[in-house]
Amino acid sequence: MKFILNTGRTIRQGKYIENKLGQGYAEETSLCYIHPLDLLDLGVEEGENVLVKSAVGEVVLKAMSDEGLPFGMVFVSYGIHCNSIISPCTHGTGMPDFKIHEVEICYTSEQRKTPSEILEQLGGVRYAGN
């Protein structure tokens, strides 16, 4: 199913901001909030993983129910997971569009990756001790 991706910060994300490669931050930024009726249409239960695909990439996220979202819109916190599916195009402003990306979402049995695993997949090198 197709959705409009909205992104932003959450209070829980701010709690973990000092350790962006830590477990708390990784958990908070790898959640995909979806209206419960959209979850029903997807055939996905809260807590199951979903594959979120955009024109620039794809990422596995954990589906979370949120009645506050409009039908057809999903929310993902800023972070490495979100950046995997957001276009880097800034239209000359220096800031990508974080609010208007069309994504396709489906159930997946794949596991979510940690921020370090995503960075390594992109060619990065893991910090010592992480």
PDB file of C-alpha atoms in Angstrom:
ATOM      1  CA  MET A   1       0.000   0.000   0.000  1.00  0.00           C
ATOM      2  CA  LYS A   2       1.087   3.558  -0.681  1.00  0.00           C
ATOM      3  CA  PHE A   3       1.358   6.171   2.053  1.00  0.00           C
ATOM      4  CA  ILE A   4       2.638   9.700   2.589  1.00  0.00           C
ATOM      5  CA  LEU A   5       5.629   9.726   4.942  1.00  0.00           C
ATOM      6  CA  ASN A   6       5.800  12.444   7.564  1.00  0.00           C
ATOM      7  CA  THR A   7       8.922  12.754   9.706  1.00  0.00           C
ATOM      8  CA  GLY A   8       9.917  14.680  12.790  1.00  0.00           C
ATOM      9  CA  ARG A   9      11.273  14.408  16.296  1.00  0.00           C
ATOM     10  CA  THR A  10       9.658  12.735  19.291  1.00  0.00           C
ATOM     11  CA  ILE A  11      10.069  13.422  22.992  1.00  0.00           C
ATOM     12  CA  ARG A  12      11.367   9.865  23.519  1.00  0.00           C
ATOM     13  CA  GLN A  13      13.928  10.410  20.769  1.00  0.00           C
ATOM     14  CA  GLY A  14      15.218  13.494  22.589  1.00  0.00           C
ATOM     15  CA  LYS A  15      15.776  11.383  25.687  1.00  0.00           C
ATOM     16  CA  TYR A  16      18.399   9.357  23.781  1.00  0.00           C
ATOM     17  CA  ILE A  17      19.928  12.119  21.636  1.00  0.00           C
ATOM     18  CA  GLU A  18      23.335  11.969  23.367  1.00  0.00           C
ATOM     19  CA  ASN A  19      23.883   8.383  22.188  1.00  0.00           C
ATOM     20  CA  LYS A  20      22.630   8.089  18.627  1.00  0.00           C
ATOM     21  CA  LEU A  21      24.191   4.647  18.208  1.00  0.00           C
ATOM     22  CA  GLY A  22      22.692   3.363  21.472  1.00  0.00           C
ATOM     23  CA  GLN A  23      19.819   0.915  21.855  1.00  0.00           C
ATOM     24  CA  GLY A  24      17.199   3.463  22.998  1.00  0.00           C
ATOM     25  CA  TYR A  25      17.784   5.824  20.088  1.00  0.00           C
ATOM     26  CA  ALA A  26      17.919   2.934  17.620  1.00  0.00           C
ATOM     27  CA  GLU A  27      14.591   1.603  18.900  1.00  0.00           C
ATOM     28  CA  GLU A  28      12.823   4.962  18.806  1.00  0.00           C
ATOM     29  CA  THR A  29      14.054   5.879  15.327  1.00  0.00           C
ATOM     30  CA  SER A  30      13.173   2.484  13.832  1.00  0.00           C
ATOM     31  CA  LEU A  31       9.425   2.744  14.541  1.00  0.00           C
ATOM     32  CA  CYS A  32       6.800   3.424  11.869  1.00  0.00           C
ATOM     33  CA  TYR A  33       3.564   4.851  13.258  1.00  0.00           C
ATOM     34  CA  ILE A  34       0.483   3.905  11.230  1.00  0.00           C
ATOM     35  CA  HIS A  35      -3.244   4.424  11.779  1.00  0.00           C
ATOM     36  CA  PRO A  36      -4.820   1.191  13.164  1.00  0.00           C
ATOM     37  CA  LEU A  37      -7.219   0.880  10.217  1.00  0.00           C
ATOM     38  CA  ASP A  38      -4.295   1.183   7.793  1.00  0.00           C
ATOM     39  CA  LEU A  39      -2.529  -1.572   9.773  1.00  0.00           C
ATOM     40  CA  LEU A  40      -5.650  -3.684   9.346  1.00  0.00           C
ATOM     41  CA  ASP A  41      -5.662  -3.050   5.581  1.00  0.00           C
ATOM     42  CA  LEU A  42      -1.980  -4.035   5.458  1.00  0.00           C
ATOM     43  CA  GLY A  43      -2.679  -7.206   7.423  1.00  0.00           C
ATOM     44  CA  VAL A  44      -0.016  -6.170   9.920  1.00  0.00           C
ATOM     45  CA  GLU A  45      -0.201  -6.374  13.714  1.00  0.00           C
ATOM     46  CA  GLU A  46       1.339  -3.714  15.924  1.00  0.00           C
ATOM     47  CA  GLY A  47       4.911  -4.731  16.716  1.00  0.00           C
ATOM     48  CA  GLU A  48       5.470  -6.627  13.466  1.00  0.00           C
ATOM     49  CA  ASN A  49       8.074  -5.453  10.990  1.00  0.00           C
ATOM     50  CA  VAL A  50       7.209  -3.647   7.781  1.00  0.00           C
ATOM     51  CA  LEU A  51       9.292  -2.905   4.722  1.00  0.00           C
ATOM     52  CA  VAL A  52       9.105   0.792   3.827  1.00  0.00           C
ATOM     53  CA  LYS A  53      10.190   1.591   0.263  1.00  0.00           C
ATOM     54  CA  SER A  54      10.642   4.985  -1.346  1.00  0.00           C
ATOM     55  CA  ALA A  55      12.112   6.150  -4.642  1.00  0.00           C
ATOM     56  CA  VAL A  56      15.565   6.367  -3.006  1.00  0.00           C
ATOM     57  CA  GLY A  57      15.753   3.321  -0.746  1.00  0.00           C
ATOM     58  CA  GLU A  58      14.105   0.931   1.636  1.00  0.00           C
ATOM     59  CA  VAL A  59      14.272   0.115   5.324  1.00  0.00           C
ATOM     60  CA  VAL A  60      12.679  -2.344   7.742  1.00  0.00           C
ATOM     61  CA  LEU A  61      10.793  -0.682  10.599  1.00  0.00           C
ATOM     62  CA  LYS A  62       8.576  -1.833  13.471  1.00  0.00           C
ATOM     63  CA  ALA A  63       4.883  -1.007  12.929  1.00  0.00           C
ATOM     64  CA  MET A  64       3.206   0.930  15.731  1.00  0.00           C
ATOM     65  CA  SER A  65      -0.461   1.866  15.916  1.00  0.00           C
ATOM     66  CA  ASP A  66      -1.348   5.569  16.187  1.00  0.00           C
ATOM     67  CA  GLU A  67      -4.980   6.704  15.990  1.00  0.00           C
ATOM     68  CA  GLY A  68      -3.831  10.329  15.789  1.00  0.00           C
ATOM     69  CA  LEU A  69      -2.532   9.936  12.256  1.00  0.00           C
ATOM     70  CA  PRO A  70      -4.752  10.556   9.249  1.00  0.00           C
ATOM     71  CA  PHE A  71      -5.515   7.566   7.038  1.00  0.00           C
ATOM     72  CA  GLY A  72      -2.812   7.123   4.417  1.00  0.00           C
ATOM     73  CA  MET A  73      -0.064   8.889   6.377  1.00  0.00           C
ATOM     74  CA  VAL A  74       2.755   7.328   8.396  1.00  0.00           C
ATOM     75  CA  PHE A  75       5.265   8.881  10.789  1.00  0.00           C
ATOM     76  CA  VAL A  76       8.938   7.979  11.325  1.00  0.00           C
ATOM     77  CA  SER A  77      11.342   9.824  13.653  1.00  0.00           C
ATOM     78  CA  TYR A  78      14.400  11.510  12.186  1.00  0.00           C
ATOM     79  CA  GLY A  79      17.462   9.275  12.246  1.00  0.00           C
ATOM     80  CA  ILE A  80      19.507   6.844  10.203  1.00  0.00           C
ATOM     81  CA  HIS A  81      16.496   4.656   9.400  1.00  0.00           C
ATOM     82  CA  CYS A  82      14.469   7.622   8.143  1.00  0.00           C
ATOM     83  CA  ASN A  83      17.406   8.981   6.162  1.00  0.00           C
ATOM     84  CA  SER A  84      17.544   5.670   4.266  1.00  0.00           C
ATOM     85  CA  ILE A  85      14.249   6.517   2.559  1.00  0.00           C
ATOM     86  CA  ILE A  86      14.342  10.337   2.305  1.00  0.00           C
ATOM     87  CA  SER A  87      15.571  11.994  -0.870  1.00  0.00           C
ATOM     88  CA  PRO A  88      18.729  14.045  -0.318  1.00  0.00           C
ATOM     89  CA  CYS A  89      17.458  16.667  -2.787  1.00  0.00           C
ATOM     90  CA  THR A  90      17.226  20.059  -1.091  1.00  0.00           C
ATOM     91  CA  HIS A  91      15.996  22.214  -4.015  1.00  0.00           C
ATOM     92  CA  GLY A  92      18.824  24.629  -3.168  1.00  0.00           C
ATOM     93  CA  THR A  93      17.644  25.207   0.412  1.00  0.00           C
ATOM     94  CA  GLY A  94      20.115  22.932   2.206  1.00  0.00           C
ATOM     95  CA  MET A  95      17.223  21.013   3.827  1.00  0.00           C
ATOM     96  CA  PRO A  96      15.567  17.916   2.334  1.00  0.00           C
ATOM     97  CA  ASP A  97      11.785  17.533   2.138  1.00  0.00           C
ATOM     98  CA  PHE A  98      10.917  15.622   5.311  1.00  0.00           C
ATOM     99  CA  LYS A  99       7.132  15.778   4.975  1.00  0.00           C
ATOM    100  CA  ILE A 100       5.990  14.740   1.503  1.00  0.00           C
ATOM    101  CA  HIS A 101       7.600  11.471   0.471  1.00  0.00           C
ATOM    102  CA  GLU A 102       5.445   8.770  -1.043  1.00  0.00           C
ATOM    103  CA  VAL A 103       6.324   5.350   0.335  1.00  0.00           C
ATOM    104  CA  GLU A 104       5.067   1.842  -0.176  1.00  0.00           C
ATOM    105  CA  ILE A 105       4.662  -0.377   2.891  1.00  0.00           C
ATOM    106  CA  CYS A 106       4.181  -4.115   3.240  1.00  0.00           C
ATOM    107  CA  TYR A 107       4.669  -6.783   5.889  1.00  0.00           C
ATOM    108  CA  THR A 108       8.115  -8.371   6.072  1.00  0.00           C
ATOM    109  CA  SER A 109       9.715 -11.117   8.110  1.00  0.00           C
ATOM    110  CA  GLU A 110      13.084  -9.369   7.724  1.00  0.00           C
ATOM    111  CA  GLN A 111      14.692  -8.028  10.890  1.00  0.00           C
ATOM    112  CA  ARG A 112      15.347  -4.346  11.541  1.00  0.00           C
ATOM    113  CA  LYS A 113      18.960  -3.245  11.247  1.00  0.00           C
ATOM    114  CA  THR A 114      20.769  -1.246  13.866  1.00  0.00           C
ATOM    115  CA  PRO A 115      22.075   2.217  12.935  1.00  0.00           C
ATOM    116  CA  SER A 116      25.613   0.770  12.831  1.00  0.00           C
ATOM    117  CA  GLU A 117      24.502  -1.986  10.436  1.00  0.00           C
ATOM    118  CA  ILE A 118      22.852   0.557   8.134  1.00  0.00           C
ATOM    119  CA  LEU A 119      25.978   2.731   8.136  1.00  0.00           C
ATOM    120  CA  GLU A 120      28.175  -0.292   7.401  1.00  0.00           C
ATOM    121  CA  GLN A 121      25.876  -1.253   4.524  1.00  0.00           C
ATOM    122  CA  LEU A 122      26.516   2.231   3.092  1.00  0.00           C
ATOM    123  CA  GLY A 123      30.300   1.758   3.368  1.00  0.00           C
ATOM    124  CA  GLY A 124      30.900   3.237   6.812  1.00  0.00           C
ATOM    125  CA  VAL A 125      33.176   1.798   9.464  1.00  0.00           C
ATOM    126  CA  ARG A 126      31.948   0.883  12.952  1.00  0.00           C
ATOM    127  CA  TYR A 127      33.338   2.882  15.885  1.00  0.00           C
ATOM    128  CA  ALA A 128      35.498   0.915  18.315  1.00  0.00           C
ATOM    129  CA  GLY A 129      33.306  -0.534  21.053  1.00  0.00           C
ATOM    130  CA  ASN A 130      29.998  -0.250  19.096  1.00  0.00           C
TER     131      ASN A 130
END
